[in-house]
Short mmCIF file of N, CA and C in Angstrom, two decimals:
data_model
loop_
_atom_site.label_atom_id
_atom_site.label_comp_id
_atom_site.label_asym_id
_atom_site.label_seq_id
_atom_site.Cartn_x
_atom_site.Cartn_y
_atom_site.Cartn_z
N GLN L 1365 48.13 -46.94 21.67
CA GLN L 1365 47.85 -46.40 20.35
C GLN L 1365 46.65 -47.12 19.76
N LEU L 1366 45.80 -46.37 19.05
CA LEU L 1366 44.64 -46.93 18.39
C LEU L 1366 44.78 -46.78 16.90
N LYS L 1367 44.30 -47.78 16.17
CA LYS L 1367 44.17 -47.69 14.72
C LYS L 1367 42.69 -47.74 14.38
N LEU L 1368 42.24 -46.78 13.57
CA LEU L 1368 40.83 -46.66 13.23
C LEU L 1368 40.66 -46.87 11.73
N THR L 1369 39.76 -47.77 11.35
CA THR L 1369 39.56 -48.09 9.95
C THR L 1369 38.08 -47.99 9.60
N GLU L 1370 37.75 -46.99 8.79
CA GLU L 1370 36.36 -46.77 8.39
C GLU L 1370 36.00 -47.58 7.14
N SER L 1371 34.71 -47.82 6.99
CA SER L 1371 34.20 -48.46 5.78
C SER L 1371 32.72 -48.12 5.63
N GLY L 1372 32.20 -48.38 4.43
CA GLY L 1372 30.77 -48.23 4.21
C GLY L 1372 30.36 -46.99 3.46
N GLY L 1373 31.30 -46.09 3.18
CA GLY L 1373 30.94 -44.91 2.42
C GLY L 1373 30.46 -45.26 1.02
N ASP L 1374 29.55 -44.43 0.49
CA ASP L 1374 28.96 -44.75 -0.81
C ASP L 1374 28.31 -43.51 -1.38
N SER L 1375 27.84 -43.61 -2.62
CA SER L 1375 27.01 -42.58 -3.24
C SER L 1375 25.57 -43.02 -3.18
N VAL L 1376 24.70 -42.18 -2.63
CA VAL L 1376 23.29 -42.53 -2.47
C VAL L 1376 22.43 -41.35 -2.92
N GLN L 1377 21.16 -41.64 -3.12
CA GLN L 1377 20.20 -40.60 -3.47
C GLN L 1377 19.71 -39.89 -2.21
N ALA L 1378 19.35 -38.65 -2.34
CA ALA L 1378 18.77 -37.92 -1.21
C ALA L 1378 17.54 -38.66 -0.70
N GLY L 1379 17.43 -38.72 0.62
CA GLY L 1379 16.32 -39.42 1.26
C GLY L 1379 16.63 -40.86 1.63
N GLU L 1380 17.70 -41.39 1.09
CA GLU L 1380 18.08 -42.78 1.39
C GLU L 1380 18.87 -42.85 2.69
N SER L 1381 19.17 -44.08 3.09
CA SER L 1381 19.91 -44.34 4.33
C SER L 1381 21.24 -44.99 4.02
N LEU L 1382 22.15 -44.87 4.96
CA LEU L 1382 23.47 -45.47 4.82
C LEU L 1382 24.06 -45.68 6.22
N ARG L 1383 24.77 -46.77 6.40
CA ARG L 1383 25.46 -47.00 7.66
C ARG L 1383 26.94 -47.15 7.40
N ILE L 1384 27.73 -46.37 8.09
CA ILE L 1384 29.18 -46.50 8.00
C ILE L 1384 29.71 -47.07 9.31
N SER L 1385 30.88 -47.70 9.20
CA SER L 1385 31.45 -48.41 10.35
C SER L 1385 32.90 -48.03 10.54
N CYS L 1386 33.38 -48.31 11.73
CA CYS L 1386 34.78 -48.07 12.06
C CYS L 1386 35.26 -49.16 13.00
N ILE L 1387 36.28 -49.87 12.57
CA ILE L 1387 36.86 -50.90 13.43
C ILE L 1387 38.04 -50.29 14.18
N VAL L 1388 38.06 -50.52 15.48
CA VAL L 1388 39.10 -49.98 16.34
C VAL L 1388 40.08 -51.08 16.72
N THR L 1389 41.34 -50.86 16.41
CA THR L 1389 42.38 -51.78 16.85
C THR L 1389 43.16 -51.09 17.96
N ASP L 1390 43.10 -51.69 19.15
CA ASP L 1390 43.70 -51.07 20.34
C ASP L 1390 44.99 -51.79 20.68
N TYR L 1391 46.10 -51.18 20.41
CA TYR L 1391 47.40 -51.83 20.63
C TYR L 1391 47.86 -51.74 22.07
N ASP L 1392 47.22 -50.85 22.86
CA ASP L 1392 47.68 -50.63 24.22
C ASP L 1392 46.63 -50.98 25.26
N ASP L 1393 45.55 -51.63 24.84
CA ASP L 1393 44.51 -52.08 25.77
C ASP L 1393 44.01 -50.92 26.63
N HIS L 1394 43.55 -49.86 25.97
CA HIS L 1394 43.08 -48.71 26.72
C HIS L 1394 41.79 -49.00 27.49
N ARG L 1395 41.04 -49.98 27.02
CA ARG L 1395 39.80 -50.37 27.68
C ARG L 1395 38.66 -49.37 27.48
N ASP L 1396 38.89 -48.13 27.82
CA ASP L 1396 37.85 -47.12 27.67
C ASP L 1396 38.32 -46.03 26.72
N TYR L 1397 37.45 -45.65 25.78
CA TYR L 1397 37.77 -44.51 24.93
C TYR L 1397 36.48 -43.89 24.41
N GLY L 1398 36.53 -42.60 24.28
CA GLY L 1398 35.43 -41.86 23.69
C GLY L 1398 35.58 -41.88 22.17
N MET L 1399 34.46 -41.93 21.48
CA MET L 1399 34.48 -42.04 20.03
C MET L 1399 33.63 -40.94 19.40
N ALA L 1400 33.92 -40.65 18.17
CA ALA L 1400 33.15 -39.64 17.46
C ALA L 1400 33.23 -39.86 15.95
N TRP L 1401 32.28 -39.29 15.26
CA TRP L 1401 32.34 -39.14 13.81
C TRP L 1401 32.51 -37.66 13.50
N PHE L 1402 33.51 -37.39 12.68
CA PHE L 1402 33.73 -36.06 12.15
C PHE L 1402 33.37 -36.07 10.67
N ARG L 1403 33.03 -34.91 10.16
CA ARG L 1403 32.70 -34.79 8.75
C ARG L 1403 33.42 -33.56 8.19
N GLN L 1404 33.93 -33.73 6.97
CA GLN L 1404 34.53 -32.60 6.27
C GLN L 1404 33.91 -32.49 4.89
N ALA L 1405 33.14 -31.45 4.70
CA ALA L 1405 32.53 -31.19 3.39
C ALA L 1405 33.53 -30.42 2.53
N PRO L 1406 33.38 -30.49 1.23
CA PRO L 1406 34.29 -29.76 0.33
C PRO L 1406 34.33 -28.28 0.65
N GLY L 1407 35.53 -27.75 0.84
CA GLY L 1407 35.69 -26.34 1.12
C GLY L 1407 35.39 -25.91 2.53
N LYS L 1408 35.11 -26.88 3.40
CA LYS L 1408 34.77 -26.55 4.78
C LYS L 1408 35.72 -27.24 5.74
N GLU L 1409 35.72 -26.75 6.98
CA GLU L 1409 36.55 -27.37 8.01
C GLU L 1409 35.92 -28.67 8.50
N ARG L 1410 36.75 -29.54 8.99
CA ARG L 1410 36.28 -30.78 9.58
C ARG L 1410 35.60 -30.47 10.91
N GLU L 1411 34.46 -31.08 11.16
CA GLU L 1411 33.71 -30.82 12.39
C GLU L 1411 33.18 -32.12 12.98
N ALA L 1412 33.08 -32.13 14.29
CA ALA L 1412 32.47 -33.27 14.98
C ALA L 1412 30.97 -33.20 14.79
N ILE L 1413 30.36 -34.32 14.39
CA ILE L 1413 28.90 -34.34 14.21
C ILE L 1413 28.19 -35.25 15.20
N ALA L 1414 28.90 -36.21 15.78
CA ALA L 1414 28.29 -37.12 16.76
C ALA L 1414 29.39 -37.71 17.64
N THR L 1415 29.08 -37.86 18.91
CA THR L 1415 30.03 -38.48 19.84
C THR L 1415 29.32 -39.52 20.69
N ILE L 1416 30.10 -40.45 21.22
CA ILE L 1416 29.58 -41.44 22.15
C ILE L 1416 30.68 -41.79 23.14
N ASP L 1417 30.34 -41.79 24.42
CA ASP L 1417 31.35 -42.08 25.44
C ASP L 1417 31.31 -43.57 25.80
N PRO L 1418 32.22 -44.03 26.66
CA PRO L 1418 32.25 -45.46 26.99
C PRO L 1418 30.94 -45.99 27.61
N ASP L 1419 30.16 -45.11 28.21
CA ASP L 1419 28.89 -45.53 28.82
C ASP L 1419 27.72 -45.45 27.85
N GLY L 1420 27.98 -45.01 26.62
CA GLY L 1420 26.91 -44.94 25.62
C GLY L 1420 26.19 -43.61 25.55
N ASN L 1421 26.65 -42.63 26.31
CA ASN L 1421 26.05 -41.30 26.22
C ASN L 1421 26.45 -40.66 24.90
N THR L 1422 25.49 -40.04 24.23
CA THR L 1422 25.73 -39.50 22.89
C THR L 1422 25.45 -38.01 22.81
N SER L 1423 26.03 -37.37 21.81
CA SER L 1423 25.71 -35.99 21.50
C SER L 1423 25.75 -35.81 19.99
N TYR L 1424 24.97 -34.85 19.48
CA TYR L 1424 24.88 -34.61 18.05
C TYR L 1424 24.82 -33.11 17.77
N ILE L 1425 25.27 -32.75 16.59
CA ILE L 1425 25.02 -31.38 16.17
C ILE L 1425 23.57 -31.30 15.69
N ASP L 1426 23.03 -30.09 15.70
CA ASP L 1426 21.62 -29.92 15.35
C ASP L 1426 21.31 -30.39 13.94
N ALA L 1427 22.26 -30.24 13.03
CA ALA L 1427 22.02 -30.56 11.62
C ALA L 1427 21.74 -32.04 11.37
N VAL L 1428 22.17 -32.90 12.28
CA VAL L 1428 21.97 -34.34 12.07
C VAL L 1428 21.08 -34.97 13.14
N LYS L 1429 20.74 -34.20 14.17
CA LYS L 1429 19.93 -34.73 15.26
C LYS L 1429 18.59 -35.23 14.73
N GLY L 1430 18.21 -36.42 15.13
CA GLY L 1430 16.95 -37.01 14.67
C GLY L 1430 17.08 -37.81 13.39
N ARG L 1431 18.18 -37.65 12.67
CA ARG L 1431 18.41 -38.39 11.42
C ARG L 1431 19.56 -39.39 11.55
N PHE L 1432 20.57 -39.02 12.31
CA PHE L 1432 21.75 -39.87 12.46
C PHE L 1432 21.77 -40.49 13.86
N THR L 1433 22.31 -41.71 13.94
CA THR L 1433 22.47 -42.38 15.22
C THR L 1433 23.86 -42.97 15.31
N ILE L 1434 24.60 -42.56 16.33
CA ILE L 1434 25.92 -43.13 16.60
C ILE L 1434 25.76 -44.26 17.61
N SER L 1435 26.49 -45.34 17.40
CA SER L 1435 26.42 -46.46 18.33
C SER L 1435 27.75 -47.19 18.31
N ARG L 1436 27.93 -48.06 19.28
CA ARG L 1436 29.18 -48.81 19.36
C ARG L 1436 28.91 -50.21 19.86
N ASP L 1437 29.69 -51.14 19.35
CA ASP L 1437 29.65 -52.52 19.82
C ASP L 1437 31.02 -52.77 20.45
N ASN L 1438 31.07 -52.65 21.77
CA ASN L 1438 32.37 -52.76 22.45
C ASN L 1438 32.97 -54.16 22.33
N ALA L 1439 32.12 -55.16 22.25
CA ALA L 1439 32.63 -56.53 22.13
C ALA L 1439 33.36 -56.74 20.81
N LYS L 1440 32.92 -56.00 19.79
CA LYS L 1440 33.53 -56.13 18.47
C LYS L 1440 34.42 -54.95 18.13
N ASN L 1441 34.62 -54.05 19.10
CA ASN L 1441 35.47 -52.87 18.87
C ASN L 1441 35.08 -52.13 17.60
N THR L 1442 33.79 -51.89 17.46
CA THR L 1442 33.29 -51.27 16.24
C THR L 1442 32.36 -50.10 16.57
N LEU L 1443 32.54 -49.04 15.82
CA LEU L 1443 31.71 -47.85 15.92
C LEU L 1443 30.87 -47.75 14.66
N PHE L 1444 29.62 -47.30 14.82
CA PHE L 1444 28.71 -47.18 13.69
C PHE L 1444 28.14 -45.76 13.62
N LEU L 1445 27.71 -45.40 12.42
CA LEU L 1445 26.90 -44.21 12.23
C LEU L 1445 25.79 -44.57 11.25
N GLN L 1446 24.58 -44.65 11.76
CA GLN L 1446 23.41 -44.89 10.93
C GLN L 1446 22.88 -43.54 10.47
N MET L 1447 22.81 -43.34 9.17
CA MET L 1447 22.38 -42.06 8.61
C MET L 1447 21.11 -42.26 7.81
N ASN L 1448 20.04 -41.62 8.23
CA ASN L 1448 18.75 -41.71 7.56
C ASN L 1448 18.38 -40.36 6.96
N MET L 1449 17.46 -40.40 6.02
CA MET L 1449 16.97 -39.17 5.38
C MET L 1449 18.14 -38.28 4.96
N LEU L 1450 19.07 -38.87 4.23
CA LEU L 1450 20.28 -38.14 3.85
C LEU L 1450 19.96 -36.98 2.91
N LYS L 1451 20.73 -35.93 3.06
CA LYS L 1451 20.58 -34.72 2.26
C LYS L 1451 21.89 -34.45 1.51
N PRO L 1452 21.83 -33.72 0.41
CA PRO L 1452 23.08 -33.40 -0.32
C PRO L 1452 24.11 -32.73 0.58
N GLU L 1453 23.67 -31.92 1.52
CA GLU L 1453 24.62 -31.23 2.41
C GLU L 1453 25.29 -32.17 3.41
N ASP L 1454 24.86 -33.42 3.45
CA ASP L 1454 25.54 -34.43 4.28
C ASP L 1454 26.76 -35.01 3.57
N SER L 1455 26.95 -34.66 2.33
CA SER L 1455 28.09 -35.18 1.57
C SER L 1455 29.41 -34.72 2.18
N GLY L 1456 30.39 -35.61 2.14
CA GLY L 1456 31.70 -35.26 2.65
C GLY L 1456 32.49 -36.49 3.03
N MET L 1457 33.67 -36.25 3.55
CA MET L 1457 34.49 -37.33 4.06
C MET L 1457 34.17 -37.50 5.54
N TYR L 1458 33.88 -38.71 5.93
CA TYR L 1458 33.53 -39.02 7.31
C TYR L 1458 34.71 -39.72 7.99
N TYR L 1459 35.08 -39.18 9.13
CA TYR L 1459 36.23 -39.69 9.87
C TYR L 1459 35.82 -40.26 11.21
N CYS L 1460 36.37 -41.39 11.53
CA CYS L 1460 36.23 -42.00 12.85
C CYS L 1460 37.32 -41.42 13.74
N VAL L 1461 36.95 -40.99 14.94
CA VAL L 1461 37.88 -40.31 15.84
C VAL L 1461 37.76 -40.89 17.23
N ALA L 1462 38.88 -40.98 17.94
CA ALA L 1462 38.86 -41.52 19.30
C ALA L 1462 39.72 -40.68 20.24
N GLU L 1463 39.33 -40.70 21.49
CA GLU L 1463 40.13 -40.11 22.56
C GLU L 1463 40.24 -41.14 23.67
N THR L 1464 41.37 -41.16 24.36
CA THR L 1464 41.62 -42.22 25.34
C THR L 1464 41.65 -41.73 26.77
N GLU L 1465 41.43 -40.45 26.99
CA GLU L 1465 41.46 -39.92 28.35
C GLU L 1465 40.20 -39.14 28.64
N ALA L 1466 39.62 -39.39 29.82
CA ALA L 1466 38.49 -38.61 30.28
C ALA L 1466 38.97 -37.21 30.68
N PRO L 1467 38.09 -36.21 30.77
CA PRO L 1467 36.65 -36.34 30.57
C PRO L 1467 36.29 -36.53 29.11
N TRP L 1468 35.21 -37.27 28.86
CA TRP L 1468 34.79 -37.56 27.51
C TRP L 1468 34.05 -36.36 26.92
N GLU L 1469 34.50 -35.95 25.75
CA GLU L 1469 34.01 -34.72 25.16
C GLU L 1469 32.71 -34.94 24.39
N THR L 1470 32.00 -33.83 24.13
CA THR L 1470 30.81 -33.85 23.30
C THR L 1470 31.15 -33.16 21.98
N VAL L 1471 30.16 -33.04 21.09
CA VAL L 1471 30.43 -32.42 19.79
C VAL L 1471 30.91 -30.99 19.92
N ALA L 1472 30.55 -30.32 21.03
CA ALA L 1472 30.94 -28.93 21.19
C ALA L 1472 32.43 -28.76 21.44
N THR L 1473 33.08 -29.79 22.01
CA THR L 1473 34.47 -29.65 22.44
C THR L 1473 35.40 -30.74 21.93
N MET L 1474 34.86 -31.74 21.25
CA MET L 1474 35.66 -32.90 20.84
C MET L 1474 36.75 -32.49 19.86
N ILE L 1475 37.96 -32.87 20.15
CA ILE L 1475 39.07 -32.69 19.23
C ILE L 1475 39.59 -34.03 18.78
N GLY L 1476 39.78 -34.95 19.71
CA GLY L 1476 40.21 -36.30 19.39
C GLY L 1476 41.71 -36.44 19.34
N THR L 1477 42.15 -37.67 19.55
CA THR L 1477 43.57 -37.98 19.53
C THR L 1477 43.93 -38.84 18.32
N TYR L 1478 43.05 -39.75 17.98
CA TYR L 1478 43.30 -40.67 16.88
C TYR L 1478 42.24 -40.49 15.80
N TYR L 1479 42.69 -40.51 14.54
CA TYR L 1479 41.81 -40.34 13.40
C TYR L 1479 42.01 -41.48 12.41
N GLY L 1480 40.89 -41.91 11.79
CA GLY L 1480 40.99 -42.83 10.69
C GLY L 1480 41.29 -42.10 9.40
N GLN L 1481 41.34 -42.85 8.31
CA GLN L 1481 41.65 -42.27 7.00
C GLN L 1481 40.42 -41.67 6.32
N GLY L 1482 39.25 -42.03 6.80
CA GLY L 1482 38.03 -41.46 6.25
C GLY L 1482 37.34 -42.35 5.24
N THR L 1483 36.04 -42.15 5.11
CA THR L 1483 35.25 -42.84 4.11
C THR L 1483 34.31 -41.80 3.48
N GLN L 1484 34.20 -41.84 2.17
CA GLN L 1484 33.48 -40.80 1.43
C GLN L 1484 31.99 -41.12 1.33
N VAL L 1485 31.19 -40.12 1.67
CA VAL L 1485 29.74 -40.23 1.51
C VAL L 1485 29.30 -39.13 0.55
N THR L 1486 28.59 -39.52 -0.49
CA THR L 1486 28.08 -38.56 -1.46
C THR L 1486 26.58 -38.74 -1.58
N VAL L 1487 25.85 -37.65 -1.38
CA VAL L 1487 24.40 -37.69 -1.47
C VAL L 1487 23.98 -36.88 -2.68
N ILE L 1488 23.31 -37.55 -3.59
CA ILE L 1488 22.93 -36.95 -4.86
C ILE L 1488 21.50 -36.43 -4.78
N ALA L 1489 21.32 -35.20 -5.18
CA ALA L 1489 19.98 -34.58 -5.12
C ALA L 1489 19.03 -35.19 -6.13
#
């Protein structure tokens, strides 16, 4: 079982940057797990926006490609999302998500097994 704890959400102005983090607590020593950030905007469904597998391979949706960077520090069991050039449409609740079984999914197919509680990002125009 994994416990995911997000932090770093904030209210920022459009065009600014923000980095959110997720600490992974692994109670079963899974060793390898795929990770993702999901986003849920008001009135919309939750969607995967970025994924990273145990080898560091990443995928992004087109709306954030070139602006957001997902990364992980395996030694510290931490997942990051660096968000640059933020837009009001990036506002929403951001969730850290993990899966513990291969094959490792991309944004097109990621569903995830474990979810954090979320951290709120608000981008003001």
